[in-house]
PDB file of C-alpha atoms in Angstrom:
ATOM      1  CA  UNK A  29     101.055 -31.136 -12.267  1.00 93.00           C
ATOM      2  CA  UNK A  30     100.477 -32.961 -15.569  1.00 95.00           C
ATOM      3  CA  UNK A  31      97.543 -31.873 -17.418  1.00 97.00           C
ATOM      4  CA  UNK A  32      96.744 -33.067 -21.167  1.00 98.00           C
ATOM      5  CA  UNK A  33      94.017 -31.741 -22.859  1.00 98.00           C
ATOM      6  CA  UNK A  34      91.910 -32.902 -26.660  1.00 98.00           C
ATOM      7  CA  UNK A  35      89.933 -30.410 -28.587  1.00 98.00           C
ATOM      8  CA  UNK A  36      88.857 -30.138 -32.088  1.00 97.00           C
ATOM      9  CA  UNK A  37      85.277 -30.484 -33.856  1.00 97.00           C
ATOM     10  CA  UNK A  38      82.636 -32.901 -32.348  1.00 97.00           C
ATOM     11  CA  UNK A  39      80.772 -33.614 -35.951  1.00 98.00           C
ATOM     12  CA  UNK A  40      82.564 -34.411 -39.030  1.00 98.00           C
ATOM     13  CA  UNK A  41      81.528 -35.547 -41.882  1.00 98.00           C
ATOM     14  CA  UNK A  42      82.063 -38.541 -43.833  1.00 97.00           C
ATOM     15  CA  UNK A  43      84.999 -38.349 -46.005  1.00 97.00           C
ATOM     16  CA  UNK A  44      86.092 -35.124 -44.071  1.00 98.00           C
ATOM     17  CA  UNK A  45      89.556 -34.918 -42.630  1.00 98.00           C
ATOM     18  CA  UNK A  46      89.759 -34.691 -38.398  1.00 98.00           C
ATOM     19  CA  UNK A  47      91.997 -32.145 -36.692  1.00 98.00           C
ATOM     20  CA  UNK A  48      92.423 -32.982 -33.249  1.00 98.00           C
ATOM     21  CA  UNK A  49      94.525 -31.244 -30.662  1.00 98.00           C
ATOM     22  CA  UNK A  50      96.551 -32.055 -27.761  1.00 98.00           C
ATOM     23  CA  UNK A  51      97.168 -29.547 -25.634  1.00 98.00           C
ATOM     24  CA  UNK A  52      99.602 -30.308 -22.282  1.00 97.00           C
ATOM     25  CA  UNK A  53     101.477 -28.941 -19.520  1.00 97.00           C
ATOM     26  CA  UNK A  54     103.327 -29.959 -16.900  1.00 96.00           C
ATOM     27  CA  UNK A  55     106.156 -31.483 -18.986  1.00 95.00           C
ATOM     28  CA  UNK A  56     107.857 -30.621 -22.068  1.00 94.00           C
ATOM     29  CA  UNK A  57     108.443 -32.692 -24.970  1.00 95.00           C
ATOM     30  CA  UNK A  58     112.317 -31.993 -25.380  1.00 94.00           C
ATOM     31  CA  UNK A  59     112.696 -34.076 -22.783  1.00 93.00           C
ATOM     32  CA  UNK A  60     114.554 -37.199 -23.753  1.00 93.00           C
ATOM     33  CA  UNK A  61     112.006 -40.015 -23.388  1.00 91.00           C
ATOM     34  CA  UNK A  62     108.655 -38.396 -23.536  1.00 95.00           C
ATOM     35  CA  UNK A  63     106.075 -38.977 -26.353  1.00 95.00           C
ATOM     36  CA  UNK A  64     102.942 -38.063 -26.668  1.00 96.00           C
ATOM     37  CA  UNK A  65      99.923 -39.894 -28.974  1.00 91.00           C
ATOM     38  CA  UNK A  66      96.886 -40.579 -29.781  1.00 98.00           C
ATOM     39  CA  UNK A  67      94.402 -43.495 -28.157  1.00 98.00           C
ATOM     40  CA  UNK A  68      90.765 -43.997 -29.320  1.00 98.00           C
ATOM     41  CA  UNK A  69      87.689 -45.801 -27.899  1.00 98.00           C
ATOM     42  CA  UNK A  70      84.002 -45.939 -29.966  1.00 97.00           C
ATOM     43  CA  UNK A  71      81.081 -46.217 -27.659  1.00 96.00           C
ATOM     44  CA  UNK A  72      81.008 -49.692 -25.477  1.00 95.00           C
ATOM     45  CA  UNK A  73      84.208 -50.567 -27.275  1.00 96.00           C
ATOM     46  CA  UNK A  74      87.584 -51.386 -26.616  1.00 96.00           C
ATOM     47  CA  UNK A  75      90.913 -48.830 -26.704  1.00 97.00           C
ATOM     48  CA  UNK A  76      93.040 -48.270 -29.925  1.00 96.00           C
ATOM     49  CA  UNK A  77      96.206 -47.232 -29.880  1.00 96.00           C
ATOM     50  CA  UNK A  78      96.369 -45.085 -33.357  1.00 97.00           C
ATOM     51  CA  UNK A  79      99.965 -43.122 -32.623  1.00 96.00           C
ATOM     52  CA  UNK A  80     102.425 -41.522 -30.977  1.00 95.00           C
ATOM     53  CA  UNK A  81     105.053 -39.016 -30.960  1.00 96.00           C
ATOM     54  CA  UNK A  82     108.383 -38.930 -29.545  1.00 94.00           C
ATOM     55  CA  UNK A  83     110.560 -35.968 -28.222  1.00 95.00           C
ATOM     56  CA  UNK A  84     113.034 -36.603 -31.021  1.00 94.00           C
ATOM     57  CA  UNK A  85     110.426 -36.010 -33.527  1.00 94.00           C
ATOM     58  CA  UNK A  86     109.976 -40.048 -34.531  1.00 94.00           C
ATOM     59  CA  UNK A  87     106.400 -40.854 -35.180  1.00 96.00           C
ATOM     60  CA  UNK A  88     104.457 -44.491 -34.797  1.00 95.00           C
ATOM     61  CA  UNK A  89     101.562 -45.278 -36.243  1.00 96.00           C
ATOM     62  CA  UNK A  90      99.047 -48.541 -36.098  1.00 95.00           C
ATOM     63  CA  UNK A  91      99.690 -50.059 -39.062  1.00 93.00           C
ATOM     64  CA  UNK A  92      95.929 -50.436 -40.064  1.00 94.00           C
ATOM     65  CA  UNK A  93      95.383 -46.541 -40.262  1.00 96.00           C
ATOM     66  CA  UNK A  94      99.093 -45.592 -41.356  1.00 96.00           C
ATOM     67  CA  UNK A  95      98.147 -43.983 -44.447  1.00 97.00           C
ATOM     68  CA  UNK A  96      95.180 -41.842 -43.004  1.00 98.00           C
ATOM     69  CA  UNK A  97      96.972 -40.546 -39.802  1.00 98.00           C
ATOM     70  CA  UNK A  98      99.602 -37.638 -39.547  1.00 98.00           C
ATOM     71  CA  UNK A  99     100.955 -36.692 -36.052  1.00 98.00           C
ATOM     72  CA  UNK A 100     102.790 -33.396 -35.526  1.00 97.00           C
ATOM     73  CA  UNK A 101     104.113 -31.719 -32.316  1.00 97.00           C
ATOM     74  CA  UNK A 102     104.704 -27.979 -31.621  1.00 96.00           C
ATOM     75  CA  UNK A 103     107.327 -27.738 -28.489  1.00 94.00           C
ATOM     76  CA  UNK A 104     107.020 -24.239 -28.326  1.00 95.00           C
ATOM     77  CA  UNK A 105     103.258 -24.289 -27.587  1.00 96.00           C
ATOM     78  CA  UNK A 106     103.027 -27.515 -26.217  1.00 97.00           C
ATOM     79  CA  UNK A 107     100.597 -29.634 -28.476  1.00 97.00           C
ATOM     80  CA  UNK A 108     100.239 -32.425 -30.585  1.00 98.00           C
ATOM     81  CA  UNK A 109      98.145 -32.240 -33.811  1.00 98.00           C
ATOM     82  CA  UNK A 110      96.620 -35.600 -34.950  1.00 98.00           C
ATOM     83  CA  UNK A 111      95.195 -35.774 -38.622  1.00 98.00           C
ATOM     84  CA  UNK A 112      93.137 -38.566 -40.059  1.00 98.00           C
ATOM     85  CA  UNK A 113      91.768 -38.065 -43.275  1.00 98.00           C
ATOM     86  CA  UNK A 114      88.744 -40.079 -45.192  1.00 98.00           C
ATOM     87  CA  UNK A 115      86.264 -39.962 -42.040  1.00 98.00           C
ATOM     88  CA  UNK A 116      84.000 -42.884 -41.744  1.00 98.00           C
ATOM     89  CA  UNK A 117      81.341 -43.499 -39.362  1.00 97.00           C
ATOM     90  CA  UNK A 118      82.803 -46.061 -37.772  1.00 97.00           C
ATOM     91  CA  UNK A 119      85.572 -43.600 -36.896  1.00 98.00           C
ATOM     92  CA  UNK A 120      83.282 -42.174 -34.298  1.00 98.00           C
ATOM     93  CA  UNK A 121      84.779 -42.629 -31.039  1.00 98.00           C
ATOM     94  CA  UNK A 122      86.148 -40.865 -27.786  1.00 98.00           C
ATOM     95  CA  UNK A 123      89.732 -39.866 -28.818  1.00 98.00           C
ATOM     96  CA  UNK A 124      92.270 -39.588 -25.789  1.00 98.00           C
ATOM     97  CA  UNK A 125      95.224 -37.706 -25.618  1.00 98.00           C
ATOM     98  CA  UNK A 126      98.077 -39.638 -23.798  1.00 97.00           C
ATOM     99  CA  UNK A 127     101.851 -39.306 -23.057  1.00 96.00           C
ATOM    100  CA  UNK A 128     104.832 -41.484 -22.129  1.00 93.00           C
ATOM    101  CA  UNK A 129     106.712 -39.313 -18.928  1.00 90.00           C
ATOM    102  CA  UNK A 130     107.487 -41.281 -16.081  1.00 80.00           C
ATOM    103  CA  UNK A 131     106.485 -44.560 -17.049  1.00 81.00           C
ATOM    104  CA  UNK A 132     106.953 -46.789 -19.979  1.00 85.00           C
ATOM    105  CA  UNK A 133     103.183 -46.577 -20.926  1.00 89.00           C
ATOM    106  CA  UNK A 134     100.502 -43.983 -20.863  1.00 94.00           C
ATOM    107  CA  UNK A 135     100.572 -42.450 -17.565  1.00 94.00           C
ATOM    108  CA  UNK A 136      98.560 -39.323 -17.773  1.00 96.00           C
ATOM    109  CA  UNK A 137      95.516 -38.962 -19.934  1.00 98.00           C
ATOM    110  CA  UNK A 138      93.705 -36.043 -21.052  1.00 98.00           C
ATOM    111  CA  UNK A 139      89.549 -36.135 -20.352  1.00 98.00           C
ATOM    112  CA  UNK A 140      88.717 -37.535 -24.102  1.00 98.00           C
ATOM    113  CA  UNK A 141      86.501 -36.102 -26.901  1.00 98.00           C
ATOM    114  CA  UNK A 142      83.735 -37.360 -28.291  1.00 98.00           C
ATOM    115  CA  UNK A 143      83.776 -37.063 -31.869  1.00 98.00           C
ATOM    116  CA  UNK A 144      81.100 -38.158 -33.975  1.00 98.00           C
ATOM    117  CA  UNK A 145      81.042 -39.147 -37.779  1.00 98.00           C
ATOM    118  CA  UNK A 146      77.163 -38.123 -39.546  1.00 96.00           C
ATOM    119  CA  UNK A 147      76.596 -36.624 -42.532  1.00 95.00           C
TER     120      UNK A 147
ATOM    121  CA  UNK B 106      89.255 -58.374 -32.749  1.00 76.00           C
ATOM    122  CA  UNK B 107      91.725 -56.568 -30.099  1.00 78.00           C
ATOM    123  CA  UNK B 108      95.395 -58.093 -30.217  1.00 87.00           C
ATOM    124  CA  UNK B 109      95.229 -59.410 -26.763  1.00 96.00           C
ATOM    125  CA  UNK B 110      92.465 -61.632 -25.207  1.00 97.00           C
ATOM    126  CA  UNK B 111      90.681 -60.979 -21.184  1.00 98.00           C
ATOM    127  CA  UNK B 112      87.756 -62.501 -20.593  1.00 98.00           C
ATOM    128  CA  UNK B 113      84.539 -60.032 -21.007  1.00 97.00           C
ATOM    129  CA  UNK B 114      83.748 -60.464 -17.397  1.00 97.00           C
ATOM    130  CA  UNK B 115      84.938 -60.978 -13.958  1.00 98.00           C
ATOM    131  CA  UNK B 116      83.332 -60.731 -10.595  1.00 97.00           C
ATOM    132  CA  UNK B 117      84.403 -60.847  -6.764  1.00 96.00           C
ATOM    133  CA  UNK B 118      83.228 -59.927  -3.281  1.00 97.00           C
ATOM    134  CA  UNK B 119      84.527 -57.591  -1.163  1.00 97.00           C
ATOM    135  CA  UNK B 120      87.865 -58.699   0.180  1.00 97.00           C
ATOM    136  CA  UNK B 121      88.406 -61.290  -1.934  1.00 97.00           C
ATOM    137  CA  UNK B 122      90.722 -61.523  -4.636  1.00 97.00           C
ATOM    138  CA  UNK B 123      90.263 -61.704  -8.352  1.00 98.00           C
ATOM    139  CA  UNK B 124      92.170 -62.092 -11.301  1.00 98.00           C
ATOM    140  CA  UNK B 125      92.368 -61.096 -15.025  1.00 98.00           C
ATOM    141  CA  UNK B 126      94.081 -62.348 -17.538  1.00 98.00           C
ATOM    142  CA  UNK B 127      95.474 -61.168 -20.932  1.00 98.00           C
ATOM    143  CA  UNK B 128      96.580 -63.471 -23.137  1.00 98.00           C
ATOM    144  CA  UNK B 129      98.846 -62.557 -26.648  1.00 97.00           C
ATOM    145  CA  UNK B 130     101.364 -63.770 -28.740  1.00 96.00           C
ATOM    146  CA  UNK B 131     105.152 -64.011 -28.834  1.00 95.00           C
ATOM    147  CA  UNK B 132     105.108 -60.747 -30.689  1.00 94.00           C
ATOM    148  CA  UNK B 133     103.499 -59.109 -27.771  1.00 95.00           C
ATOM    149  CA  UNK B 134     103.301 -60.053 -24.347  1.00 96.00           C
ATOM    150  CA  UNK B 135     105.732 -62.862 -24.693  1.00 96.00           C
ATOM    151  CA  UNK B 136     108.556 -60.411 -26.183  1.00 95.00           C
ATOM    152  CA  UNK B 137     108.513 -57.481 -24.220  1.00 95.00           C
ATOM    153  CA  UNK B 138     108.059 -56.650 -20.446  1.00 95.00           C
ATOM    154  CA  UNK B 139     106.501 -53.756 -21.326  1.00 95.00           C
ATOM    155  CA  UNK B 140     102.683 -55.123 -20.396  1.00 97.00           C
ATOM    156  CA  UNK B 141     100.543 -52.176 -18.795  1.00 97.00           C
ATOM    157  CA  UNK B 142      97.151 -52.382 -17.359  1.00 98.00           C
ATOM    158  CA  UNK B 143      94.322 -49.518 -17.160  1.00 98.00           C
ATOM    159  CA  UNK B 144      91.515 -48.957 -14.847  1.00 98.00           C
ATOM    160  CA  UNK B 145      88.396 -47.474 -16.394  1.00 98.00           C
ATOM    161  CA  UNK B 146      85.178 -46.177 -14.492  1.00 98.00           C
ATOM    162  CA  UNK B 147      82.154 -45.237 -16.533  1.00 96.00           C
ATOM    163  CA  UNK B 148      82.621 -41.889 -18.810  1.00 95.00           C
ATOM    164  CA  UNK B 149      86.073 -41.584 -17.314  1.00 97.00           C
ATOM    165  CA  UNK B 150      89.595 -41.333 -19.006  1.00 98.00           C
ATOM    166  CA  UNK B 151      91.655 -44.618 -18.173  1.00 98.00           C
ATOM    167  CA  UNK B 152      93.838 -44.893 -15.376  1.00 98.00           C
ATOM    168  CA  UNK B 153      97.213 -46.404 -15.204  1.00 97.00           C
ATOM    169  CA  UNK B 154      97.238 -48.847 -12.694  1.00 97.00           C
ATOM    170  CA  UNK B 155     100.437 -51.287 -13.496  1.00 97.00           C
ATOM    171  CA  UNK B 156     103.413 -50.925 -15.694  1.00 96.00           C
ATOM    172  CA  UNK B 157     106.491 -53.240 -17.051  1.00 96.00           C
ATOM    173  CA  UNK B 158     104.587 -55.693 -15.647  1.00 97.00           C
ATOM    174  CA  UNK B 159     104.493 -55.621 -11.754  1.00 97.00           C
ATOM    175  CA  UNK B 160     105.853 -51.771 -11.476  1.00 96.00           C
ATOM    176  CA  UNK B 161     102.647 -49.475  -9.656  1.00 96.00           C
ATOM    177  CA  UNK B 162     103.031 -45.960 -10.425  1.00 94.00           C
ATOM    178  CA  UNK B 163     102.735 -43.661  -7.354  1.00 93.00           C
ATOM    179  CA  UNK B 164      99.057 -43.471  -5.578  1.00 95.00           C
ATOM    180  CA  UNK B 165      98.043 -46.982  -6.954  1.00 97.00           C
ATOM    181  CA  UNK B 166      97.598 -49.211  -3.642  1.00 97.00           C
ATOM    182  CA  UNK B 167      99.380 -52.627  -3.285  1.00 96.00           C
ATOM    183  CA  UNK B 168      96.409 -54.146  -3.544  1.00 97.00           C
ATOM    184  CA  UNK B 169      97.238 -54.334  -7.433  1.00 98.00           C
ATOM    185  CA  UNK B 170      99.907 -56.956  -8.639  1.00 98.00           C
ATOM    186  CA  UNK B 171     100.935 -58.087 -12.044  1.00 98.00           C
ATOM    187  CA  UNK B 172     102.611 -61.397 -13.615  1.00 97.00           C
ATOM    188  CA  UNK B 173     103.433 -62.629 -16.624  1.00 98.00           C
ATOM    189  CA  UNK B 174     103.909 -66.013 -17.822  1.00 97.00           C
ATOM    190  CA  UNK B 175     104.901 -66.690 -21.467  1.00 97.00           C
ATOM    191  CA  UNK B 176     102.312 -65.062 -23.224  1.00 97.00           C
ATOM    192  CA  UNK B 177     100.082 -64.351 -20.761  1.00 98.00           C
ATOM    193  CA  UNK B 178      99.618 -61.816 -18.221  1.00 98.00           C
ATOM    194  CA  UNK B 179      97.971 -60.987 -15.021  1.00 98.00           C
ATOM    195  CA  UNK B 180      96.248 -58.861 -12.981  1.00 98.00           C
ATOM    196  CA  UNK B 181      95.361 -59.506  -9.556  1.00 98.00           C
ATOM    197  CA  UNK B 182      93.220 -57.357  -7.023  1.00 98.00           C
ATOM    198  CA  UNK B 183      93.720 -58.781  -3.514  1.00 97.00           C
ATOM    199  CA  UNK B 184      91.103 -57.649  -0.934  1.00 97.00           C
ATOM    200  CA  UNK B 185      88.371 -56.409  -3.116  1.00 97.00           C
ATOM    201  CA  UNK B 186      86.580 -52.592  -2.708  1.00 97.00           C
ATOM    202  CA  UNK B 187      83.473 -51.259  -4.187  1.00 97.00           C
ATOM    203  CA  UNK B 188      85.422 -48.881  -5.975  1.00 97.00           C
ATOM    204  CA  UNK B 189      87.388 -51.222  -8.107  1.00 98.00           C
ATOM    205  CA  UNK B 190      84.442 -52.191  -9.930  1.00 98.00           C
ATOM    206  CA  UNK B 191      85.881 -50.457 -13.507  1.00 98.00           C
ATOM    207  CA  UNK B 192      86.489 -52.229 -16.858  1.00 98.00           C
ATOM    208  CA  UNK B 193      90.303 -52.677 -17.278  1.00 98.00           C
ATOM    209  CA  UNK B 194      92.216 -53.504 -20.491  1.00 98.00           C
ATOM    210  CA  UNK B 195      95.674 -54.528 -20.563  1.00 98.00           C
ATOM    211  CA  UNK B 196      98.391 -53.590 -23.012  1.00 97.00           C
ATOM    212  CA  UNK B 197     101.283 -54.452 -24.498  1.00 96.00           C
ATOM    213  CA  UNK B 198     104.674 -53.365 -26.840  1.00 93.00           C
ATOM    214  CA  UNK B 199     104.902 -55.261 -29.619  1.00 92.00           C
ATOM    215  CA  UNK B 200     107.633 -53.429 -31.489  1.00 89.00           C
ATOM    216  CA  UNK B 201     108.487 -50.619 -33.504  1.00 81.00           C
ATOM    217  CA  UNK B 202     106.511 -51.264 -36.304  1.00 81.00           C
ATOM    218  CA  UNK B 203     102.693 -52.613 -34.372  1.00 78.00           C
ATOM    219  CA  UNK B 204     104.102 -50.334 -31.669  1.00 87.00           C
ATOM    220  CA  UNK B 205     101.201 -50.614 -28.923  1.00 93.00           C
ATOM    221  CA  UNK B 206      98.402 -53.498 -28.904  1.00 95.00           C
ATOM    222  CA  UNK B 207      95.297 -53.450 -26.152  1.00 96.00           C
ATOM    223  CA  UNK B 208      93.420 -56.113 -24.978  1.00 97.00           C
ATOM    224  CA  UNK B 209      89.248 -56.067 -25.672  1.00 97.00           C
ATOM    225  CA  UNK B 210      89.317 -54.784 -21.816  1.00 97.00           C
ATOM    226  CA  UNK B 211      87.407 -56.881 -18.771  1.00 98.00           C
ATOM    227  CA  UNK B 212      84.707 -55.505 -16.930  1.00 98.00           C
ATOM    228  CA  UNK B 213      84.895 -56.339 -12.833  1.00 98.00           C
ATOM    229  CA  UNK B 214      81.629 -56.486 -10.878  1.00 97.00           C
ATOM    230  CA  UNK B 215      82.182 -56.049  -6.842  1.00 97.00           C
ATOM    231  CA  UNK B 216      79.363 -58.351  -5.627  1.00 93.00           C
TER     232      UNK B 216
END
C-alpha cells in the first residue's frame, strides 16, 4: 500500500523560509521511474505544480518559483524535503505531496497541509 | 491564469453524460500525450482519474473516458452518479523545462 504523507509548520511568517516534508511508503525512490514532488492549491483556487524529484536525483521546478524552491530526497528514510524561501501571503495554500509510480502522472497523493502565511 | 483552460462549471443529471474540456497550447496538450485528469471532492486530496490520455488507473470505473484533439482535451462521464459531483482539473507535460501545467479545474454539479 502506497501511503505519502506532508508535515511541517502550519504558520510562517512573511519573508520566512518553509520546510515541508514528504514522508512515503510503499515504494522506494531507487526505483527507476519514480519521482516524487510537490503540488499546491490556496483556498478556492486552482492546483500548482511547484516540483518534482526523480529517482536519479534530477530535480524540476516551475519556472515562476525556480529561484525560491529547493527539493531534496533522502532514500534511506524515505522523504522528500521541499524549501521555499521569501514567504508571502499569497503563498498560503494546501501543499500536496505527490509521486510518479505506476502512472505517468500523480497517482497517489498524500492528505495535504494547510499552511498559512501571517505575520 | 492556469496554463490550460475548462470551463468554471458543468452540470448533468443522473445518467446522463457530460463533458469537460481543457484546452492548451502546442507546448502542452498538443505536444505530449501525457494529459491527466483529477477528481476532487470538497477538503479532499485529488484523485487520479485518467492518464496519457484515455489510460484509467485501476478502481476508476469505465464510466470515465478521455480524448484529445489538437490542443484540446476531454473528459467524458457517461451515465452520471451523485458521487461524481467533484471539481476536476486536467493536466498536462509540457516539457522539461515548464515540466507540469494544470488547468483552472471545473466544478460538476449532479442535478
Amino acid at each position: 500500500q502506497i501511503t505519502l504523507k506532508e508535515s511541517g509548520p502550519t504558520l510562517v511568517k512573511p519573508t520566512q523560509t518553509l520546510t515541508l516534508t514528504c514522508t512515503f511508503s510503499g515504494f522506494s525512490l531507487t526505483t527507476s521511474g519514480v519521482s516524487v514532488g510537490w503540488i499546491r492549491q490556496p483556498p478556492g483556487k486552482a492546483l500548482e505544480w511547484l516540483a518534482f524529484i526523480y529517482w536519479d536525483d534530477d530535480k524540476r521546478y516551475i519556472p515562476s518559483l525556480k529561484r525560491r524552491l529547493t527539493i531534496t530526497k533522502d532514500t534511506s528514510k524515505n522523504l522528500v524535503v521541499l524549501t521555499m524561501t521569501n514567504m508571502d501571503p499569497v503563498d498560503s495554500a494546501t501543499y500536496y505531496c505527490a509521486s510518479i509510480v505506476g502512472a505517468t502522472s500523480f497517482d497517489y497523493w498524500g492528505p495535504g497541509f494547510l499552511v498559512t502565511v501571517s505575520s | 491564469q492556469s496554463a490550460l483552460t475548462q470551463p468554471r462549471s458543468v452540470s448533468g443529471s443522473p445518467g446522463q453524460s457530460v463533458t469537460i474540456s481543457c484546452t492548451g497550447t502546442s507546448s502542452n496538450v498538443g505536444a505530449y500525450n501525457y494529459v491527466s485528469w483529477y477528481q476532487q471532492h470538497p477538503g479532499k486530496a485529488p484523485k487520479l482519474m485518467l492518464y496519457d490520455v484515455t489510460k484509467r488507473p485501476s478502481g476508476v470505473p469505465d464510466r470515465f473516458s478521455g480524448s484529445k484533439s489538437g490542443n484540446t482535451a476531454s473528459l467524458t462521464i457517461s451515465g452520471l452518479q451523485a458521487e461524481d459531483e467533484a471539481d476536476y482539473y486536467c493536466c498536462s507535460y509540457a516539457g522539461s523545462y515548464t515540466s507540469w501545467v494544470f488547468g483552472g479545474g471545473t466544478k460538476l454539479t449532479v442535478l
